[in-house]
Short mmCIF file of C-alpha atoms in Angstrom, two decimals:
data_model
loop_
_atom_site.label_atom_id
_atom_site.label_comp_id
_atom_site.label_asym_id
_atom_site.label_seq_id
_atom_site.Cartn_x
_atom_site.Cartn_y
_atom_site.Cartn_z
CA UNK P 1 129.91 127.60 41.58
CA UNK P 2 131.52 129.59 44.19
CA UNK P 3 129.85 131.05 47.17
CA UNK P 4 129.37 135.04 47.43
CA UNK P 5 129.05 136.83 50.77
CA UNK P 6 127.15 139.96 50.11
CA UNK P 7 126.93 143.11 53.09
CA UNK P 8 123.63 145.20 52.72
CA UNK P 9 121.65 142.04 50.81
CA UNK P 10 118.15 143.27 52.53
CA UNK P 11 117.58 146.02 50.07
CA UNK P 12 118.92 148.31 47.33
CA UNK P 13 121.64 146.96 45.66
CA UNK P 14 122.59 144.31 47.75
CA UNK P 15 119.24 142.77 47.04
CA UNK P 16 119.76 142.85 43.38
CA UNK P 17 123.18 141.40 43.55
CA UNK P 18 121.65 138.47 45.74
CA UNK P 19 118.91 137.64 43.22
CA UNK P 20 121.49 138.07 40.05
CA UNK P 21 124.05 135.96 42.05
CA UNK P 22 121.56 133.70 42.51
CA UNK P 23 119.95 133.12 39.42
CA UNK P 24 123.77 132.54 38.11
CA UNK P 25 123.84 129.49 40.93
CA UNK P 26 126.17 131.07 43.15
CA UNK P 27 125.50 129.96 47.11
CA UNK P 28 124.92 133.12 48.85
CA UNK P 29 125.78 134.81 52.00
CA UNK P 30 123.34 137.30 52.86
CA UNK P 31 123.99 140.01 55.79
CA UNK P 32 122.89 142.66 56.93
CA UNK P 33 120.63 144.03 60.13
CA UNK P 34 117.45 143.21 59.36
CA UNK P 35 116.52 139.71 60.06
CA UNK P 36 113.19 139.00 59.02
CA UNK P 37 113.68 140.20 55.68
CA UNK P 38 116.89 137.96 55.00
CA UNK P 39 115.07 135.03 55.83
CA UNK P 40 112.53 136.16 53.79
CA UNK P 41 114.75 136.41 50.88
CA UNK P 42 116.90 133.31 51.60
CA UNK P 43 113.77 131.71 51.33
CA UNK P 44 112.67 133.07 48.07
CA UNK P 45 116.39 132.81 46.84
CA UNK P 46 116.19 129.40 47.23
CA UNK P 47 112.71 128.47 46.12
CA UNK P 48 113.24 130.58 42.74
CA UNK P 49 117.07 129.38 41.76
CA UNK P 50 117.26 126.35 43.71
CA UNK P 51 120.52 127.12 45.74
CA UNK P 52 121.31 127.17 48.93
CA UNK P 53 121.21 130.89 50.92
CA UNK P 54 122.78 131.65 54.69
CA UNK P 55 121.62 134.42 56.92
CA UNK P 56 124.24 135.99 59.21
CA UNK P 57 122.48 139.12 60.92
CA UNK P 58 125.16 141.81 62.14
CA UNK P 59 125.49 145.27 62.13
CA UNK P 60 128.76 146.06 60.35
CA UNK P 61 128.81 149.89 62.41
CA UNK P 62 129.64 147.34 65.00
CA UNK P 63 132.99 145.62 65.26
CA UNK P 64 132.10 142.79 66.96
CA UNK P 65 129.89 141.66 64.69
CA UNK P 66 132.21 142.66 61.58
CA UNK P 67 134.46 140.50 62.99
CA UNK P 68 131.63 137.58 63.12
CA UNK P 69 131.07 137.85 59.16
CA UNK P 70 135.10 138.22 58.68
CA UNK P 71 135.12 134.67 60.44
CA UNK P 72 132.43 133.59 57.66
CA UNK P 73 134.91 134.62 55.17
CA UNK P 74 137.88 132.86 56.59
CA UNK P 75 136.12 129.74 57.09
CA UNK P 76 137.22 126.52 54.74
CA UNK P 77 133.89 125.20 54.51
CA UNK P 78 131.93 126.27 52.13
CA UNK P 79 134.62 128.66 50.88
CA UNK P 80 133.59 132.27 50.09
CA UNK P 81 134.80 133.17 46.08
CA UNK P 82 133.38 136.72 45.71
CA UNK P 83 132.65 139.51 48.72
CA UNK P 84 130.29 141.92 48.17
CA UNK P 85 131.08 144.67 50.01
CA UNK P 86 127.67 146.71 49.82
CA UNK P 87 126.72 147.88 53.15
CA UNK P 88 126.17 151.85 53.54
CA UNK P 89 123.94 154.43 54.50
CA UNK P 90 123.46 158.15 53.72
CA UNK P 91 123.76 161.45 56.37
CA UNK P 92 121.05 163.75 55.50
CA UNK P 93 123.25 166.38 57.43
CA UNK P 94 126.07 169.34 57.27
CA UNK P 95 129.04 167.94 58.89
CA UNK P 96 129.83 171.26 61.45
CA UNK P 97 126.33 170.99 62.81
CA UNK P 98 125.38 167.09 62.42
CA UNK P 99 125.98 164.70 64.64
CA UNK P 100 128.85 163.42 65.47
CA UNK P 101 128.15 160.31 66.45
CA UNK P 102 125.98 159.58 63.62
CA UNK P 103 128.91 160.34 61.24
CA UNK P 104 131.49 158.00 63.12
CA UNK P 105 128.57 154.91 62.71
CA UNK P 106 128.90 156.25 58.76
CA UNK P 107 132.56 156.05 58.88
CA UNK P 108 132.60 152.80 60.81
CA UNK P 109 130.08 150.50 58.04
CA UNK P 110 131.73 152.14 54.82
CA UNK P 111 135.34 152.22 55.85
CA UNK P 112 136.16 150.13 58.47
CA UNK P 113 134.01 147.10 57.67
CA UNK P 114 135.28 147.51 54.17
CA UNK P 115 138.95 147.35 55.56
CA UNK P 116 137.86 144.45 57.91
CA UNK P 117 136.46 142.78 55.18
CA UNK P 118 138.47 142.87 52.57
CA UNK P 119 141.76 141.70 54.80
CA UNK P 120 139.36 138.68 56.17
CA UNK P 121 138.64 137.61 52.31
CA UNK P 122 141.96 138.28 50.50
CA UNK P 123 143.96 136.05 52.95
CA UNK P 124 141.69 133.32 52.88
CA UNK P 125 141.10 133.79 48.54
CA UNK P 126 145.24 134.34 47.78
CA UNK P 127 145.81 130.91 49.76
CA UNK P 128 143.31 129.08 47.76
CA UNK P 129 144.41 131.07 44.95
CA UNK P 130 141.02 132.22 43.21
CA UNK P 131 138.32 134.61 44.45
CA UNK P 132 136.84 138.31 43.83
CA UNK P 133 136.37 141.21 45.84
CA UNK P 134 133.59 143.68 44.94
CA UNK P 135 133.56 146.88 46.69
CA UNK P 136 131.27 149.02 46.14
CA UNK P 137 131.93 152.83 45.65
CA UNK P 138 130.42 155.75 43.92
CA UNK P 139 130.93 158.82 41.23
CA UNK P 140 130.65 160.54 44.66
CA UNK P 141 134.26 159.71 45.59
CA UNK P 142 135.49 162.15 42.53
CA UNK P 143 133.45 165.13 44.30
CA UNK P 144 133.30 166.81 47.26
CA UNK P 145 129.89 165.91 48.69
CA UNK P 146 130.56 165.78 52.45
CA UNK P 147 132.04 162.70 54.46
CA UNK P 148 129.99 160.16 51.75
CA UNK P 149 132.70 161.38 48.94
CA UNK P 150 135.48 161.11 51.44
CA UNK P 151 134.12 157.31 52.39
CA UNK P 152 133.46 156.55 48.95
CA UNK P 153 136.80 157.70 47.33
CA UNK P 154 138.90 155.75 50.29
CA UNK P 155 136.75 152.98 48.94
CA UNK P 156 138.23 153.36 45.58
CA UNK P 157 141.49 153.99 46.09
CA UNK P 158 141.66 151.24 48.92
CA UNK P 159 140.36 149.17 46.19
CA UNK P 160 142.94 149.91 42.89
CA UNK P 161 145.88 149.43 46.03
CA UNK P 162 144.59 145.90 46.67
CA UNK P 163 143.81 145.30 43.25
CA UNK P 164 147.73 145.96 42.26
CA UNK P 165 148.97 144.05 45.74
CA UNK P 166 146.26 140.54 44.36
CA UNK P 167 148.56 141.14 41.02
CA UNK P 168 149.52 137.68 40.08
CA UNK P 169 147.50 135.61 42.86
CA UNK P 170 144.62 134.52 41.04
CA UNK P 171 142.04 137.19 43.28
CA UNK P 172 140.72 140.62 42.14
CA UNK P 173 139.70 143.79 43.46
CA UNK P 174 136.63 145.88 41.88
CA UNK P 175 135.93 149.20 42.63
CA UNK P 176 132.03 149.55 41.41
CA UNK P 177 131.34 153.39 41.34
CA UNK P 178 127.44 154.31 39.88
CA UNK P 179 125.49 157.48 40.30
CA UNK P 180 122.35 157.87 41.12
CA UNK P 181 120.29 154.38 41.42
CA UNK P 182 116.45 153.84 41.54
CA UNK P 183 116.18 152.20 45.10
CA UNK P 184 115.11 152.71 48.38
CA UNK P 185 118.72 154.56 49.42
CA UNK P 186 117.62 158.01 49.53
CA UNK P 187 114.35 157.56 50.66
CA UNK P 188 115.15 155.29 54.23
CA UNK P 189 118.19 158.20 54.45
CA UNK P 190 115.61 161.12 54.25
CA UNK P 191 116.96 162.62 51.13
CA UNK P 192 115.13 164.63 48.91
CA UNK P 193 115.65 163.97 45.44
CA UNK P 194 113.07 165.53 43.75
CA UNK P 195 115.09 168.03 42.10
CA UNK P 196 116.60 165.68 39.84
CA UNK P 197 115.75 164.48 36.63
CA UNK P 198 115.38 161.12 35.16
CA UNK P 199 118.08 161.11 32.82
CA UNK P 200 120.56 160.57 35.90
CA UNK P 201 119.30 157.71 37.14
CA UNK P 202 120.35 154.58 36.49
CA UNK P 203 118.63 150.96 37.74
CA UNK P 204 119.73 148.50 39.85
CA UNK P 205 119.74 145.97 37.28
CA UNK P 206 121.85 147.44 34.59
CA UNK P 207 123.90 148.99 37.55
CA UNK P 208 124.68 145.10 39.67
CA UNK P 209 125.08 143.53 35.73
CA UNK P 210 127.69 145.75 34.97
CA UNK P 211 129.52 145.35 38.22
CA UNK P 212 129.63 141.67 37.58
CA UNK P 213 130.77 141.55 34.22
CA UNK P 214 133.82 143.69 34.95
CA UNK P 215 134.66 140.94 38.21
CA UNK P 216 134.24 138.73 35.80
CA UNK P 217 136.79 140.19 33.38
CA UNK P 218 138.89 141.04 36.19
CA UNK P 219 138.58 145.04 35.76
CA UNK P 220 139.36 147.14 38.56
CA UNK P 221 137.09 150.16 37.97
CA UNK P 222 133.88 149.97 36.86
CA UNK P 223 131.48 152.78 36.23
CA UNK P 224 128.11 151.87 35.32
CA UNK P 225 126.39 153.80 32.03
CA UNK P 226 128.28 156.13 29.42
CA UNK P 227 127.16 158.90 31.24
CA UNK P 228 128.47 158.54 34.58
CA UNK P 229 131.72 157.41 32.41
CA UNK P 230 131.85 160.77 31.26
CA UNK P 231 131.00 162.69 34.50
CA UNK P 232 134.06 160.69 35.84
CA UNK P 233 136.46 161.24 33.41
CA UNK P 234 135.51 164.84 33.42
CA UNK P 235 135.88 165.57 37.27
CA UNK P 236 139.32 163.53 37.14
CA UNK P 237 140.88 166.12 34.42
CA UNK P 238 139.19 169.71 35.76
CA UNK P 239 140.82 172.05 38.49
CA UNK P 240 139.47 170.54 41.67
CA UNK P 241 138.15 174.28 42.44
CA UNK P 242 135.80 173.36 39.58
CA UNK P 243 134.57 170.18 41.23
CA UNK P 244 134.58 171.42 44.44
CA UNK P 245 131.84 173.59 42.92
CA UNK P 246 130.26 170.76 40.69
CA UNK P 247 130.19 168.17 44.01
CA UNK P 248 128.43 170.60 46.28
CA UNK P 249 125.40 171.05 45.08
CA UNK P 250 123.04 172.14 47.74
CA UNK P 251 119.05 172.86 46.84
CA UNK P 252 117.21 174.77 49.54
CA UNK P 253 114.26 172.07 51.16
CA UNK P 254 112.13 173.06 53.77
CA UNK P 255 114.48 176.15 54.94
CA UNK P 256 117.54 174.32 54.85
CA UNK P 257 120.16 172.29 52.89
CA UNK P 258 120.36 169.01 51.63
CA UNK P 259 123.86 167.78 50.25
CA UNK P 260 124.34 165.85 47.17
CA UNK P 261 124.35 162.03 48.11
CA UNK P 262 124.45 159.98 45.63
CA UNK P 263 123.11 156.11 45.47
CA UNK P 264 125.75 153.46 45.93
CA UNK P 265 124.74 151.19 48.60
CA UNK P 266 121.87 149.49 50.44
#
């Protein structure tokens, strides 16, 4: 079974793609920042599905260590088959008056590393002539939700241009774009999410499933749950005035305002 490198494995979604991976005997690559609690799951990971799990610690807001795992995926030994790009994090702040710098780290895991990435695995996938790239996106990117949409839609339409350039090589692209996802995402971001109500949230299970079935079927957008189907569909036909006023919501918490950011990554 082929080997899958996942970004953001420690938690969230990346967590559940490292246990489903696993239990489907993939080897699995598991990065992210936090050390102890890769080794924690690479050690559970193996114990429960009997295969064999790496820990590469890095900090993908960093290049230097994006570059580190883009090695990993170049390397002919133990030959990465499917990337995972999961790694993100959400700004619990306006743009105008945030911080700058905080928005640049933003900009740095969930575009750049995703560039990095991607151009690290497809070379080393078309010349073996088989692999999968997963990257993972949200219904955010169809909205106008602050930086996270613009991140998340140059995630998906990064991802449909190299899914038409891997035409005919044997390797995939897969933009995975959910909604709202019970994990710990908003809460380690600060986001108050209160206000919404269960009907738009979707788990992690049904959400990583999904994601995998469409790789595996070679589909290049996949959108998790009828619902958030619908949602998309409906804010790719209306006037973009209309979804500029849809993708802003704003509720007032604790005298001031929270933007809309939705779940799609670790």
């Amino acid at each position: 079974m082929a080997t899958a490198l996942i970004t953001g494995a420690s938690a969230g979604l990346g967590l559940e793609f490292a246990w489903q991976l696993a239990t489907a005997k993939h080897d699995v690559v598991l990065v992210a920042r936090n050390e102890e609690r890769l080794r924690r799951l690479a050690a559970q990971l193996e114990a429960a599905a009997g295969i064999r799990a790496e820990v590469l610690v890095a900090d993908l807001s960093v290049r230097a260590d994006v570059e580190r795992v883009a090695d990993r995926l170049r390397a002919t030994e133990r030959p990465i088959g499917l990337l995972v790009n999961n790694a993100g994090l959400g700004l619990n702040q306006r743009f105008v008056t945030g911080d700058l710098a905080r928005e640049e780290t933003a900009l740095a895991l969930m575009v750049t590393a995703v560039m990095v990435l991607s151009h690290a695995a497809a070379g080393a996938m078309v010349e073996r002539g088989r692999g999968a790239i997963l990257n993972v996106a949200s219904v955010a990117a169809l909205l106008t939700s602050g930086t996270y949409s613009a991140h998340k839609a140059w995630v998906r339409v990064f991802t449909e241009s190299l899914a038409v350039e891997l035409r005919g090589t044997g390797v995939t692209a897969t933009s995975l774009n959910p909604g709202f996802v019970h994990t710990e995402f908003h809460a380690r971001g600060e986001i108050d999410m209160t206000a919404y109500p269960e009907v738009a949230w979707l788990n992690a299970e049904d959400v990583v499933a999904t994601g995998l079935a469409d790789v595996r079927r070679g589909a290049v957008l996949s959108t998790p749950s009828l619902r958030y189907r619908a949602l998309s569909a409906a804010a790719r036909i209306a006037p973009r005035s209309a979804v500029r006023a849809f993708g802003r919501y704003r509720r007032a918490y604790q005298g001031q305002e929270v933007e809309l950011v939705t779940d799609a990554t670790d």
